[in-house]
mmCIF file of N, CA and C in Angstrom:
data_model
loop_
_atom_site.group_PDB
_atom_site.id
_atom_site.type_symbol
_atom_site.label_atom_id
_atom_site.label_comp_id
_atom_site.label_asym_id
_atom_site.label_seq_id
_atom_site.Cartn_x
_atom_site.Cartn_y
_atom_site.Cartn_z
ATOM 1 N N MET A 21 -45.767 -82.073 8.288
ATOM 2 C CA MET A 21 -46.068 -82.014 9.692
ATOM 3 C C MET A 21 -47.225 -82.968 9.959
ATOM 4 N N LEU A 22 -47.088 -83.773 10.971
ATOM 5 C CA LEU A 22 -48.184 -84.619 11.432
ATOM 6 C C LEU A 22 -49.011 -83.760 12.369
ATOM 7 N N THR A 23 -50.223 -83.456 11.984
ATOM 8 C CA THR A 23 -51.017 -82.492 12.738
ATOM 9 C C THR A 23 -52.503 -82.780 12.613
ATOM 10 N N SER A 24 -53.248 -82.247 13.548
ATOM 11 C CA SER A 24 -54.709 -82.342 13.469
ATOM 12 C C SER A 24 -55.309 -81.067 12.883
ATOM 13 N N LEU A 25 -54.452 -80.131 12.475
ATOM 14 C CA LEU A 25 -54.943 -78.904 11.848
ATOM 15 C C LEU A 25 -55.589 -79.233 10.507
ATOM 16 N N ASP A 26 -56.566 -78.428 10.108
ATOM 17 C CA ASP A 26 -57.218 -78.654 8.821
ATOM 18 C C ASP A 26 -56.294 -78.213 7.681
ATOM 19 N N GLU A 27 -56.616 -78.675 6.482
ATOM 20 C CA GLU A 27 -55.780 -78.408 5.301
ATOM 21 C C GLU A 27 -55.619 -76.912 5.024
ATOM 22 N N GLU A 28 -56.701 -76.151 5.165
ATOM 23 C CA GLU A 28 -56.646 -74.712 4.887
ATOM 24 C C GLU A 28 -55.691 -74.005 5.846
ATOM 25 N N THR A 29 -55.728 -74.360 7.114
ATOM 26 C CA THR A 29 -54.822 -73.756 8.098
ATOM 27 C C THR A 29 -53.377 -74.107 7.769
ATOM 28 N N CYS A 30 -53.125 -75.351 7.403
ATOM 29 C CA CYS A 30 -51.767 -75.763 7.032
ATOM 30 C C CYS A 30 -51.274 -74.964 5.834
ATOM 31 N N LYS A 31 -52.152 -74.737 4.871
ATOM 32 C CA LYS A 31 -51.785 -73.960 3.682
ATOM 33 C C LYS A 31 -51.410 -72.535 4.074
ATOM 34 N N ILE A 32 -52.203 -71.933 4.945
ATOM 35 C CA ILE A 32 -51.925 -70.570 5.411
ATOM 36 C C ILE A 32 -50.583 -70.507 6.140
ATOM 37 N N LEU A 33 -50.293 -71.519 6.949
ATOM 38 C CA LEU A 33 -49.048 -71.549 7.719
ATOM 39 C C LEU A 33 -47.843 -71.961 6.876
ATOM 40 N N GLY A 34 -48.105 -72.501 5.693
ATOM 41 C CA GLY A 34 -47.016 -72.919 4.817
ATOM 42 C C GLY A 34 -46.383 -74.233 5.224
ATOM 43 N N VAL A 35 -47.175 -75.120 5.823
ATOM 44 C CA VAL A 35 -46.664 -76.430 6.214
ATOM 45 C C VAL A 35 -47.385 -77.522 5.436
ATOM 46 N N LYS A 36 -46.700 -78.626 5.241
ATOM 47 C CA LYS A 36 -47.282 -79.762 4.537
ATOM 48 C C LYS A 36 -47.808 -80.745 5.573
ATOM 49 N N LYS A 37 -49.074 -81.074 5.463
ATOM 50 C CA LYS A 37 -49.706 -82.014 6.382
ATOM 51 C C LYS A 37 -49.498 -83.425 5.855
ATOM 52 N N ILE A 38 -49.081 -84.348 6.729
ATOM 53 C CA ILE A 38 -48.885 -85.736 6.325
ATOM 54 C C ILE A 38 -49.629 -86.662 7.282
ATOM 55 N N ALA A 39 -49.887 -87.871 6.828
ATOM 56 C CA ALA A 39 -50.582 -88.880 7.619
ATOM 57 C C ALA A 39 -49.579 -89.680 8.449
ATOM 58 N N GLU A 40 -50.086 -90.345 9.488
ATOM 59 C CA GLU A 40 -49.215 -91.150 10.345
ATOM 60 C C GLU A 40 -48.454 -92.204 9.552
ATOM 61 N N ASP A 41 -49.106 -92.835 8.594
ATOM 62 C CA ASP A 41 -48.449 -93.865 7.778
ATOM 63 C C ASP A 41 -47.257 -93.295 7.018
ATOM 64 N N ASP A 42 -47.383 -92.063 6.559
ATOM 65 C CA ASP A 42 -46.306 -91.422 5.809
ATOM 66 C C ASP A 42 -45.094 -91.122 6.688
ATOM 67 N N VAL A 43 -45.325 -90.888 7.974
ATOM 68 C CA VAL A 43 -44.223 -90.602 8.896
ATOM 69 C C VAL A 43 -43.256 -91.780 8.921
ATOM 70 N N GLN A 44 -43.777 -92.993 9.041
ATOM 71 C CA GLN A 44 -42.916 -94.169 9.089
ATOM 72 C C GLN A 44 -42.143 -94.338 7.788
ATOM 73 N N LYS A 45 -42.764 -94.058 6.659
ATOM 74 C CA LYS A 45 -42.082 -94.158 5.365
ATOM 75 C C LYS A 45 -40.918 -93.176 5.290
ATOM 76 N N ILE A 46 -41.134 -91.965 5.777
ATOM 77 C CA ILE A 46 -40.078 -90.944 5.781
ATOM 78 C C ILE A 46 -38.926 -91.390 6.672
ATOM 79 N N ILE A 47 -39.245 -91.914 7.853
ATOM 80 C CA ILE A 47 -38.216 -92.377 8.786
ATOM 81 C C ILE A 47 -37.414 -93.514 8.170
ATOM 82 N N ASP A 48 -38.095 -94.454 7.534
ATOM 83 C CA ASP A 48 -37.416 -95.605 6.925
ATOM 84 C C ASP A 48 -36.451 -95.193 5.821
ATOM 85 N N LYS A 49 -36.766 -94.131 5.081
ATOM 86 C CA LYS A 49 -35.924 -93.676 3.974
ATOM 87 C C LYS A 49 -34.768 -92.792 4.432
ATOM 88 N N GLU A 50 -34.845 -92.241 5.623
ATOM 89 C CA GLU A 50 -33.851 -91.279 6.110
ATOM 90 C C GLU A 50 -32.489 -91.940 6.296
ATOM 91 N N LYS A 51 -31.458 -91.284 5.820
ATOM 92 C CA LYS A 51 -30.093 -91.798 5.925
ATOM 93 C C LYS A 51 -29.317 -91.142 7.071
ATOM 94 N N GLY A 52 -29.691 -89.924 7.436
ATOM 95 C CA GLY A 52 -28.968 -89.191 8.469
ATOM 96 C C GLY A 52 -29.719 -89.196 9.791
ATOM 97 N N SER A 53 -29.378 -88.255 10.625
ATOM 98 C CA SER A 53 -30.027 -88.118 11.923
ATOM 99 C C SER A 53 -31.403 -87.473 11.761
ATOM 100 N N ILE A 54 -32.314 -87.872 12.614
ATOM 101 C CA ILE A 54 -33.642 -87.265 12.614
ATOM 102 C C ILE A 54 -34.035 -86.939 14.052
ATOM 103 N N ALA A 55 -34.996 -86.053 14.195
ATOM 104 C CA ALA A 55 -35.499 -85.689 15.516
ATOM 105 C C ALA A 55 -37.009 -85.542 15.443
ATOM 106 N N ALA A 56 -37.659 -85.835 16.536
ATOM 107 C CA ALA A 56 -39.107 -85.634 16.635
ATOM 108 C C ALA A 56 -39.357 -84.504 17.619
ATOM 109 N N ILE A 57 -40.222 -83.600 17.241
ATOM 110 C CA ILE A 57 -40.583 -82.488 18.117
ATOM 111 C C ILE A 57 -42.041 -82.683 18.493
ATOM 112 N N LYS A 58 -42.270 -83.041 19.743
ATOM 113 C CA LYS A 58 -43.617 -83.382 20.194
ATOM 114 C C LYS A 58 -44.602 -82.230 20.008
ATOM 115 N N ASN A 59 -44.183 -81.008 20.318
ATOM 116 C CA ASN A 59 -45.061 -79.852 20.176
ATOM 117 C C ASN A 59 -44.478 -78.923 19.125
ATOM 118 N N ALA A 60 -44.687 -79.263 17.862
ATOM 119 C CA ALA A 60 -44.100 -78.496 16.765
ATOM 120 C C ALA A 60 -44.753 -77.137 16.574
ATOM 121 N N SER A 61 -45.817 -76.859 17.318
ATOM 122 C CA SER A 61 -46.472 -75.551 17.181
ATOM 123 C C SER A 61 -45.524 -74.417 17.528
ATOM 124 N N ILE A 62 -44.474 -74.709 18.287
ATOM 125 C CA ILE A 62 -43.502 -73.662 18.625
ATOM 126 C C ILE A 62 -42.658 -73.268 17.421
ATOM 127 N N LEU A 63 -42.716 -74.054 16.346
ATOM 128 C CA LEU A 63 -41.929 -73.758 15.155
ATOM 129 C C LEU A 63 -42.638 -72.819 14.192
ATOM 130 N N VAL A 64 -43.923 -72.613 14.395
ATOM 131 C CA VAL A 64 -44.724 -71.802 13.486
ATOM 132 C C VAL A 64 -44.851 -70.397 14.033
ATOM 133 N N LYS A 65 -44.434 -69.405 13.218
ATOM 134 C CA LYS A 65 -44.534 -68.009 13.653
ATOM 135 C C LYS A 65 -45.892 -67.461 13.314
#
């Protein structure tokens, strides 16, 4: 997840924090369809 949350909060939520540079690398490697969710906070329970 590309986020401004701190590492400890991400660990508690069970999400992996990534940098902006890594997002482009992931997109470049993707073979199938992808989607961006502008407000991904709705995905975290």
